Amino acid sequence: MSKEEASLKFWDQKDLDRFTIIKQFSSGSRYDFFQVVDQETNQKYVFKILKIEHSYQEQSSLFHYNTIKTFVQTAEIISFFDSPFIVKIIGICTNYEYHQNKTAATILEYCPNGSIGDLIRSKKSDNISSKWNDTRKLICIYGIAVAMSLIHSRDIICVNLKPESILLDENFYPKISDFSTSKIDGMNDTFSSQMDTYALGYMAPEVINEGY
């Protein structure tokens, strides 16, 4: 996969000024997620910010560079696909100032119905949408299979497919969203080689048996 094949749009921080933050979805050890709205189109998106701590920058400028490089590589993988079952990336900024640090951030397609992981938790609490019927479940299974077939046809190994990484749009159609631990088949280096970044409950046996 080359950069020429991808359609990733690189933005400056000023390009992000047209997006207004509505609320924060979540805050993890590596990323912060916000819901934003485009002031020009009134369209909602997801704003994903890579968290870079002062301690990391002081520890190693090379580590800081590699962290952003991995973030960009992940974005390039997503931009390589044009599928209704893979989340779309709108743009990326690699010099975004966040908490007095220079980091990277992306604007992603917004999926209003959360993830399959959210649905599983809702089902356990009997708080689930009536729209989540057998027909939509079959569509969801089909969509995931189509997306994975496309991903594998490009020699990309997703590795970290799990309920939380499968988002659901307004029609409850699936969109695979997490490529942060993906690798290109045949390459020795991985975007993330730490085993603790994977979801052990959903990890393929060969990852453990063959050491990925």
Tab-separated table of C-alpha atoms in Angstrom, residues 48-209:
chain	number	residue	atom	x	y	z
A	48	LYS	CA	-9.973	11.511	17.963
A	49	ILE	CA	-6.924	13.013	19.666
A	50	LEU	CA	-3.690	11.156	20.343
A	51	LYS	CA	-2.601	11.793	23.915
A	52	ILE	CA	1.039	12.819	24.266
A	53	GLU	CA	2.183	13.352	27.832
A	54	HIS	CA	4.994	15.703	28.851
A	55	SER	CA	6.844	12.737	30.335
A	56	TYR	CA	6.894	11.026	26.935
A	57	GLN	CA	8.309	14.065	25.208
A	58	GLU	CA	10.986	14.466	27.854
A	59	GLN	CA	11.802	10.772	27.740
A	60	SER	CA	12.521	10.543	24.020
A	61	SER	CA	11.850	12.722	21.003
A	62	LEU	CA	12.172	9.543	18.913
A	63	PHE	CA	9.375	7.923	20.917
A	64	HIS	CA	7.216	10.990	20.314
A	65	TYR	CA	7.950	10.848	16.583
A	66	ASN	CA	7.221	7.115	16.340
A	67	THR	CA	3.957	7.479	18.261
A	68	ILE	CA	2.660	10.088	15.816
A	69	LYS	CA	4.028	8.093	12.875
A	70	THR	CA	2.042	5.042	13.990
A	71	PHE	CA	-1.079	7.204	14.359
A	72	VAL	CA	-0.645	8.477	10.789
A	73	GLN	CA	-0.037	4.958	9.456
A	74	THR	CA	-3.270	3.816	11.058
A	75	ALA	CA	-5.130	6.740	9.475
A	76	GLU	CA	-3.633	5.889	6.092
A	77	ILE	CA	-4.932	2.332	6.360
A	78	ILE	CA	-8.465	3.582	7.037
A	79	SER	CA	-8.289	6.086	4.159
A	80	PHE	CA	-7.225	3.321	1.793
A	81	PHE	CA	-10.717	1.787	1.891
A	82	ASP	CA	-13.954	3.058	0.413
A	83	SER	CA	-16.454	0.661	1.934
A	84	PRO	CA	-19.819	1.210	3.618
A	85	PHE	CA	-18.629	-1.225	6.297
A	86	ILE	CA	-15.394	0.553	7.248
A	87	VAL	CA	-15.471	3.864	9.090
A	88	LYS	CA	-14.390	6.832	6.960
A	89	ILE	CA	-11.672	9.257	7.947
A	90	ILE	CA	-12.335	12.874	6.985
A	91	GLY	CA	-8.918	14.339	7.717
A	92	ILE	CA	-5.856	14.300	9.947
A	93	CYS	CA	-3.781	16.994	11.632
A	94	THR	CA	-0.257	16.129	12.782
A	95	ASN	CA	0.551	19.400	14.546
A	96	TYR	CA	-2.487	19.783	16.766
A	97	GLU	CA	-1.864	21.555	20.071
A	98	TYR	CA	-3.562	19.739	22.937
A	99	HIS	CA	-2.845	20.293	26.634
A	100	GLN	CA	0.294	22.244	25.681
A	101	ASN	CA	1.632	19.350	23.620
A	102	LYS	CA	1.982	18.920	19.880
A	103	THR	CA	0.139	15.795	18.845
A	104	ALA	CA	-1.989	14.292	16.082
A	105	ALA	CA	-5.769	14.222	15.690
A	106	THR	CA	-8.299	12.903	13.207
A	107	ILE	CA	-11.858	13.692	12.217
A	108	LEU	CA	-13.827	10.476	11.700
A	109	GLU	CA	-17.279	9.453	10.558
A	110	TYR	CA	-19.836	9.566	13.375
A	111	CYS	CA	-21.876	6.445	14.135
A	112	PRO	CA	-24.825	7.399	16.383
A	113	ASN	CA	-25.667	3.905	17.638
A	114	GLY	CA	-22.369	3.237	19.385
A	115	SER	CA	-20.693	-0.147	19.053
A	116	ILE	CA	-21.717	-3.783	19.170
A	117	GLY	CA	-20.062	-3.841	22.567
A	118	ASP	CA	-22.545	-1.194	23.717
A	119	LEU	CA	-25.399	-3.322	22.366
A	120	ILE	CA	-24.190	-6.375	24.252
A	121	ARG	CA	-24.137	-4.404	27.489
A	122	SER	CA	-27.572	-2.910	26.722
A	123	LYS	CA	-29.022	-6.366	26.097
A	124	LYS	CA	-27.852	-7.519	29.498
A	125	SER	CA	-29.703	-4.619	31.084
A	126	ASP	CA	-32.816	-5.055	28.886
A	127	ASN	CA	-32.222	-1.567	27.487
A	128	ILE	CA	-31.868	-2.225	23.764
A	129	SER	CA	-33.399	-0.665	20.685
A	130	SER	CA	-36.316	-2.477	19.067
A	131	LYS	CA	-34.619	-1.798	15.727
A	132	TRP	CA	-31.946	-4.359	16.602
A	133	ASN	CA	-33.895	-7.269	15.099
A	134	ASP	CA	-32.863	-10.510	13.387
A	135	THR	CA	-32.694	-8.878	9.958
A	136	ARG	CA	-30.267	-6.220	11.142
A	137	LYS	CA	-28.210	-8.849	12.958
A	138	LEU	CA	-27.814	-10.779	9.691
A	139	ILE	CA	-26.927	-7.570	7.841
A	140	CYS	CA	-24.356	-6.858	10.522
A	141	ILE	CA	-22.775	-10.309	10.177
A	142	TYR	CA	-22.678	-9.924	6.395
A	143	GLY	CA	-21.200	-6.432	6.586
A	144	ILE	CA	-18.405	-7.495	8.935
A	145	ALA	CA	-17.562	-10.454	6.671
A	146	VAL	CA	-17.476	-8.230	3.577
A	147	ALA	CA	-15.252	-5.686	5.327
A	148	MET	CA	-12.818	-8.316	6.609
A	149	SER	CA	-12.651	-9.926	3.163
A	150	LEU	CA	-11.758	-6.546	1.654
A	151	ILE	CA	-9.179	-5.847	4.355
A	152	HIS	CA	-7.490	-9.223	3.856
A	153	SER	CA	-7.529	-8.799	0.066
A	154	ARG	CA	-5.244	-5.780	0.634
A	155	ASP	CA	-2.824	-7.938	2.675
A	156	ILE	CA	-3.773	-6.135	5.872
A	157	ILE	CA	-4.255	-8.067	9.113
A	158	CYS	CA	-6.685	-6.336	11.451
A	159	VAL	CA	-5.643	-8.331	14.592
A	160	ASN	CA	-7.830	-6.431	17.073
A	161	LEU	CA	-11.369	-7.057	15.813
A	162	LYS	CA	-13.744	-6.973	18.784
A	163	PRO	CA	-17.281	-5.751	19.625
A	164	GLU	CA	-16.013	-2.342	20.766
A	165	SER	CA	-14.296	-1.724	17.420
A	166	ILE	CA	-17.408	-2.422	15.337
A	167	LEU	CA	-19.491	0.749	15.245
A	168	LEU	CA	-23.132	1.024	14.185
A	169	ASP	CA	-24.503	3.792	11.978
A	170	GLU	CA	-28.027	5.251	12.042
A	171	ASN	CA	-29.380	2.072	10.404
A	172	PHE	CA	-27.452	-0.263	12.727
A	173	TYR	CA	-25.162	-1.217	9.834
A	174	PRO	CA	-21.625	-2.151	10.981
A	175	LYS	CA	-18.447	-0.160	10.419
A	176	ILE	CA	-15.053	-1.518	11.454
A	177	SER	CA	-13.154	1.298	13.112
A	178	ASP	CA	-10.013	0.177	14.968
A	179	PHE	CA	-6.853	-0.421	12.949
A	180	SER	CA	-4.407	0.727	15.618
A	181	THR	CA	-2.798	-2.714	15.922
A	182	SER	CA	-3.028	-3.699	12.256
A	183	LYS	CA	-0.091	-4.824	10.188
A	184	ILE	CA	0.637	-5.342	6.513
A	185	ASP	CA	1.139	-9.038	5.833
A	186	GLY	CA	4.743	-9.918	5.046
A	187	MET	CA	6.244	-7.019	6.972
A	188	ASN	CA	8.229	-7.818	10.102
A	189	ASP	CA	7.373	-4.631	11.928
A	190	THR	CA	3.939	-4.068	13.409
A	191	PHE	CA	2.188	-0.831	14.182
A	192	SER	CA	1.799	-2.001	17.753
A	193	SER	CA	3.748	-5.037	18.924
A	194	GLN	CA	2.733	-4.986	22.577
A	195	MET	CA	0.510	-7.926	23.476
A	196	ASP	CA	-1.323	-5.939	26.128
A	197	THR	CA	-2.788	-3.661	23.448
A	198	TYR	CA	-4.825	-6.557	22.055
A	199	ALA	CA	-8.198	-7.785	23.292
A	200	LEU	CA	-7.184	-11.182	24.659
A	201	GLY	CA	-10.740	-12.507	24.662
A	202	TYR	CA	-10.996	-12.005	20.890
A	203	MET	CA	-7.402	-12.669	19.858
A	204	ALA	CA	-6.778	-15.193	17.079
A	205	PRO	CA	-4.962	-18.332	18.320
A	206	GLU	CA	-2.088	-17.838	15.867
A	207	VAL	CA	-1.233	-14.527	17.512
A	208	ILE	CA	-0.376	-16.408	20.699
A	209	ASN	CA	0.923	-19.620	19.137
